Coordinates of C-alpha atoms in Angstrom, one line a residue:
X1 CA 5.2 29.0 -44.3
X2 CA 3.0 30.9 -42.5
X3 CA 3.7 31.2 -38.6
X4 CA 1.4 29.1 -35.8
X5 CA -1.0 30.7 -34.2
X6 CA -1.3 30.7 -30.5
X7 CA -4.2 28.3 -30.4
X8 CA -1.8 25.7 -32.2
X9 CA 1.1 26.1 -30.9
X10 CA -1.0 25.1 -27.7
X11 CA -2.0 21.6 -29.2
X12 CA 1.5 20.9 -30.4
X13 CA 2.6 22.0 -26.9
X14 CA 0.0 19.3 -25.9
X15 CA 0.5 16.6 -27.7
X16 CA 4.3 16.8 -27.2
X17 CA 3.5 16.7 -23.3
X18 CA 1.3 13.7 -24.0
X19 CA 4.1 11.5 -26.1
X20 CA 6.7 12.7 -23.1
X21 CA 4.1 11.1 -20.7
X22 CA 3.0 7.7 -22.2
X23 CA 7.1 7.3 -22.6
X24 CA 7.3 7.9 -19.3
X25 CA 4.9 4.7 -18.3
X26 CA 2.2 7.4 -17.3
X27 CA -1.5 7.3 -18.4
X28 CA -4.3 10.7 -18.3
X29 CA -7.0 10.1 -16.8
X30 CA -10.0 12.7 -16.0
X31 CA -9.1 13.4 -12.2
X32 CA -5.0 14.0 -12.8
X33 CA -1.9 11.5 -13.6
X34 CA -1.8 8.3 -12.2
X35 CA 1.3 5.6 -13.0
X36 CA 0.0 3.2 -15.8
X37 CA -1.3 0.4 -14.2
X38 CA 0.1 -3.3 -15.8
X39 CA -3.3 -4.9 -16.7
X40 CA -3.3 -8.0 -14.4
X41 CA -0.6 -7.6 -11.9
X42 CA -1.6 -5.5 -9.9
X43 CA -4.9 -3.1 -8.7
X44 CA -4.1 0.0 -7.5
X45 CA -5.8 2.6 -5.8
X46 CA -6.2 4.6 -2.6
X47 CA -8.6 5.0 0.2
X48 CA -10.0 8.4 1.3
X49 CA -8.5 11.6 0.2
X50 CA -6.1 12.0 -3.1
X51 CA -4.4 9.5 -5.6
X52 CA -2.6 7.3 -4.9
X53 CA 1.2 7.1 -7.0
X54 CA 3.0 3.9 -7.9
X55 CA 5.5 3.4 -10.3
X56 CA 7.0 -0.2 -11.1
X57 CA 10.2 -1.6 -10.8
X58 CA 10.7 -4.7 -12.0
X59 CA 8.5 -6.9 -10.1
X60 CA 7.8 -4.7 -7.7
X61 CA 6.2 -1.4 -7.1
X62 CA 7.3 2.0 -5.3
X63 CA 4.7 4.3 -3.6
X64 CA 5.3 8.4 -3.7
X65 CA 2.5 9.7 -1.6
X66 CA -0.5 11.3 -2.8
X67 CA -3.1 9.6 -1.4
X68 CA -4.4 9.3 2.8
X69 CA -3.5 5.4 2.1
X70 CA -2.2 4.1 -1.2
X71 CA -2.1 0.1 -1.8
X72 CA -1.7 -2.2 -4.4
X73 CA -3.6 -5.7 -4.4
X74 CA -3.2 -9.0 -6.0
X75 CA -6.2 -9.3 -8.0
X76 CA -6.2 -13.0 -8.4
X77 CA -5.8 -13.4 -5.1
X78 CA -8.4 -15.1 -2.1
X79 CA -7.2 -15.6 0.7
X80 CA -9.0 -16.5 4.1
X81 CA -6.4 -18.1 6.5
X82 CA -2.9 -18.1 5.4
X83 CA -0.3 -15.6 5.0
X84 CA 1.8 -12.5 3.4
X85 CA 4.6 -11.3 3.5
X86 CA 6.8 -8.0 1.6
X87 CA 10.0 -6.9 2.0
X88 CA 9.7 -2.9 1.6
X89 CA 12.2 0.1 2.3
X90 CA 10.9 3.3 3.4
X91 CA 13.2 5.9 2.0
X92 CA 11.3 9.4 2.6
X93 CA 8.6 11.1 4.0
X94 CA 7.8 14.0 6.3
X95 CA 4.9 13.0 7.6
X96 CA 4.9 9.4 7.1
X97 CA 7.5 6.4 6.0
X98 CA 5.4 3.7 6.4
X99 CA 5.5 0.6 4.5
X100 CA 3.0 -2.6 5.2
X101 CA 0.7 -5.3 3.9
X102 CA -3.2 -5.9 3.4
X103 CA -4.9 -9.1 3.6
X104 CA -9.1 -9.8 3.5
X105 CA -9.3 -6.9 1.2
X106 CA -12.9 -6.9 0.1
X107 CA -12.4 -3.1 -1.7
X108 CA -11.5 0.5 -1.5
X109 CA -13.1 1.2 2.3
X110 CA -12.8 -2.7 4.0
X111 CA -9.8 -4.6 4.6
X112 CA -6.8 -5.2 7.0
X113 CA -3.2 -4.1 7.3
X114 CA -1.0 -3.8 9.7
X115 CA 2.3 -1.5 8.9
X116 CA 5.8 -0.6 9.9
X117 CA 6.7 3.3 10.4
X118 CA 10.0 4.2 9.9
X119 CA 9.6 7.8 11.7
X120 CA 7.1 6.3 14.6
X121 CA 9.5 3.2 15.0
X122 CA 6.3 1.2 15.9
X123 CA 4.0 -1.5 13.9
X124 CA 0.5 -1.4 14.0
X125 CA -2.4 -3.6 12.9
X126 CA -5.6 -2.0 11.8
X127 CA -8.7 -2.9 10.3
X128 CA -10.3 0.0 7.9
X129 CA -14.3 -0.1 7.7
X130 CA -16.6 1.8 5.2
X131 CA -12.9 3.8 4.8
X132 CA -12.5 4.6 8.8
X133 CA -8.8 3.3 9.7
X134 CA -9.4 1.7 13.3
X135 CA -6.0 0.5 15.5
X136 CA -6.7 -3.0 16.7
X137 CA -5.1 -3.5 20.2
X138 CA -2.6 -6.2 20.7
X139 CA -3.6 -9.3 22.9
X140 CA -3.0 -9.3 26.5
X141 CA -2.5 -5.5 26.5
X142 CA -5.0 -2.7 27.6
X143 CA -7.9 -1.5 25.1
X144 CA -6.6 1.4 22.7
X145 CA -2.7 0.1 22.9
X146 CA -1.3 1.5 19.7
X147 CA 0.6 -1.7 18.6
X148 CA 4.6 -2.3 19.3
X149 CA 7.7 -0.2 19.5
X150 CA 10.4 -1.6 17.3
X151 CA 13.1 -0.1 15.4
X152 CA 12.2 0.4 11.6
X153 CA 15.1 2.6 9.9
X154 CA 15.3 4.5 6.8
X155 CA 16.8 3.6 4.2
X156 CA 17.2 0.2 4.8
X157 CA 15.0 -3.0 4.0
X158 CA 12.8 -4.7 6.2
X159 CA 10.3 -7.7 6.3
X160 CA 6.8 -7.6 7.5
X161 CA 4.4 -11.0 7.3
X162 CA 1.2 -11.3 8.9
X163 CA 0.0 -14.7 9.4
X164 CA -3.8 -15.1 9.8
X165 CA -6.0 -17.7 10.5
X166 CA -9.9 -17.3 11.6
X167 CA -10.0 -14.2 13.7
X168 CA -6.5 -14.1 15.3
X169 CA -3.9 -12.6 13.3
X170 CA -0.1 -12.4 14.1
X171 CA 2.3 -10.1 13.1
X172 CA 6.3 -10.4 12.5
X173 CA 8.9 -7.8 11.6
X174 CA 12.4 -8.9 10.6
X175 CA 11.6 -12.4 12.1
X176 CA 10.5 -11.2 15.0
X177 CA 7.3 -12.0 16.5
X178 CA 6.2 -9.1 17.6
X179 CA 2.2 -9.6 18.4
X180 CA -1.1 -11.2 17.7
X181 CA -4.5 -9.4 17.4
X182 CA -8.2 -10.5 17.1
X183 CA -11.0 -9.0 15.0
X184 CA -13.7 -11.2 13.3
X185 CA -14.9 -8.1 11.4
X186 CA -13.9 -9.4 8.0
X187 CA -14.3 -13.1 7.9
X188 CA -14.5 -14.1 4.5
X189 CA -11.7 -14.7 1.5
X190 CA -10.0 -11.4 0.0
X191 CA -7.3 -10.3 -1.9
X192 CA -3.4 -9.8 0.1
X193 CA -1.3 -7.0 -1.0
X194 CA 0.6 -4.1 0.2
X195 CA 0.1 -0.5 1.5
X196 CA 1.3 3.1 2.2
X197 CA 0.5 6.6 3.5
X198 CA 0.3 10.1 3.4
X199 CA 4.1 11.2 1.8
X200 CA 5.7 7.7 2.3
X201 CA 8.1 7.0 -0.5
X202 CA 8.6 3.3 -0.2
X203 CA 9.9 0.5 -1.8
X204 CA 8.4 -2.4 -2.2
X205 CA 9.4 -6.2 -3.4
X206 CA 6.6 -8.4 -5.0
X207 CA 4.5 -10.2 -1.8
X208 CA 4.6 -13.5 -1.1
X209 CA 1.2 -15.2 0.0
X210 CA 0.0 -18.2 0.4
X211 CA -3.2 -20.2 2.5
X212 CA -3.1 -22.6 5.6
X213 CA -1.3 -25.7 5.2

C-alpha cells in the first residue's frame, strides 16, 4: 500500500472530526459549532454578539455562554396575558450566572425577560428593543431602579415566574413576590421561554406556561 499523502491524511483527519461531532449531538454550520437543535422543541438563538451554546438534557436545556444573551423559545407558543415559569441553576460564570425567562418574544431583537443573577444577587426585568437591552424600573420606586436585591446562590436551584397580564407584569423568585413593572411596548401574543448571558453556565428545567384564566 502506498502511504497517504498529506492532503489525505487531512480529509480522513476531517471526516473522523466530523463522525466524533454528530456523535456528540453537534451540527456544522457556516459561522462555527452550535448544539443540534431538536426540530420542534425548542428555537434557539442569541441576541447581539456571538452564538449562543445549548446542550439538552432530558427535557431540558443547559446554556454555556457564547453569546451577549442566549435563549431558547417555545415555538408553538402565543402567549399575551398569562404566565411562565422555569426552575434553573446557575452553576458558573465569571462575568455572569444568570438564569431567567422570556415572554412576548416577537424575535431575535424584541421581547421581555426578567432574570435572576447569581453573582449580582439581584432580579431584574427588561424589555430588549431592535436588540437594545433596557432595565424596566419597579413600580412605586424612583426611574432607573435596577430591580430587587435578593439572594440567588450558586449551585443551587431556583424558581423564577413572571406573571403578565396587559401592560403590568409581576415577578416572583422562590415564591416570593418580589415586584411588578409596567411597559406596554410589546402588546401583542409571543412566544415564552427562557434566557442567559455572557459566560453563564445554567441549568435549566423545561418552562411551564400557560394564559389567563
Amino acid at each position: 500500500l502506498l502511504p497517504l499523502s498529506e492532503q489525505s491524511r487531512g480529509v480522513l483527519a476531517g471526516r473522523h472530526a466530523m463522525r466524533s461531532l454528530l456523535m456528540a449531538g453537534f451540527l456544522l454550520v457556516a459561522v462555527g459549532i452550535v448544539a443540534a437543535q431538536p426540530p420542534g422543541r425548542w428555537l434557539l438563538g442569541a441576541t447581539g454578539r456571538g452564538t449562543a451554546r445549548w446542550t439538552e438534557d432530558g427535557a431540558g436545556l443547559t446554556y454555556r455562554g457564547g453569546a451577549a444573551y442566549g435563549w431558547a423559545v417555545l415555538p408553538a407558543t402565543a402567549l399575551r396575558d398569562g404566565f411562565v415559569q422555569v426552575r434553573f441553576k446557575p452553576i458558573a460564570g465569571r462575568e455572569d450566572q444568570a438564569g431567567g425567562v422570556v415572554w412576548r418574544w416577537r424575535d431575535a431583537d424584541n421581547y421581555y425577560v426578567a432574570r435572576a443573577n447569581a453573582l449580582e444577587d439581584n432580579v431584574v426585568a427588561y424589555k430588549v428593543v431592535a436588540g437594545r437591552r433596557t432595565a424596566l424600573a419597579p413600580v412605586g420606586t424612583p426611574a432607573g431602579t435596577y430591580g430587587v436585591k435578593t439572594k440567588v446562590a450558586s449551585g443551587a436551584w431556583h424558581t423564577l415566574r413572571v406573571d403578565f397580564s396587559g401592560s403590568e407584569f409581576t415577578v416572583v423568585c422562590d415564591g416570593q413576590r418580589l415586584f411588578s413593572v409596567r411597559d406596554d411596548t410589546f402588546a401583542e401574543a409571543g412566544k415564552v421561554g427562557i434566557w442567559s448571558k455572557a459566560d453563564s453556565v445554567t441549568e435549566f428545567e423545561r418552562p411551564q406556561h400557560g394564559d389567563k384564566s
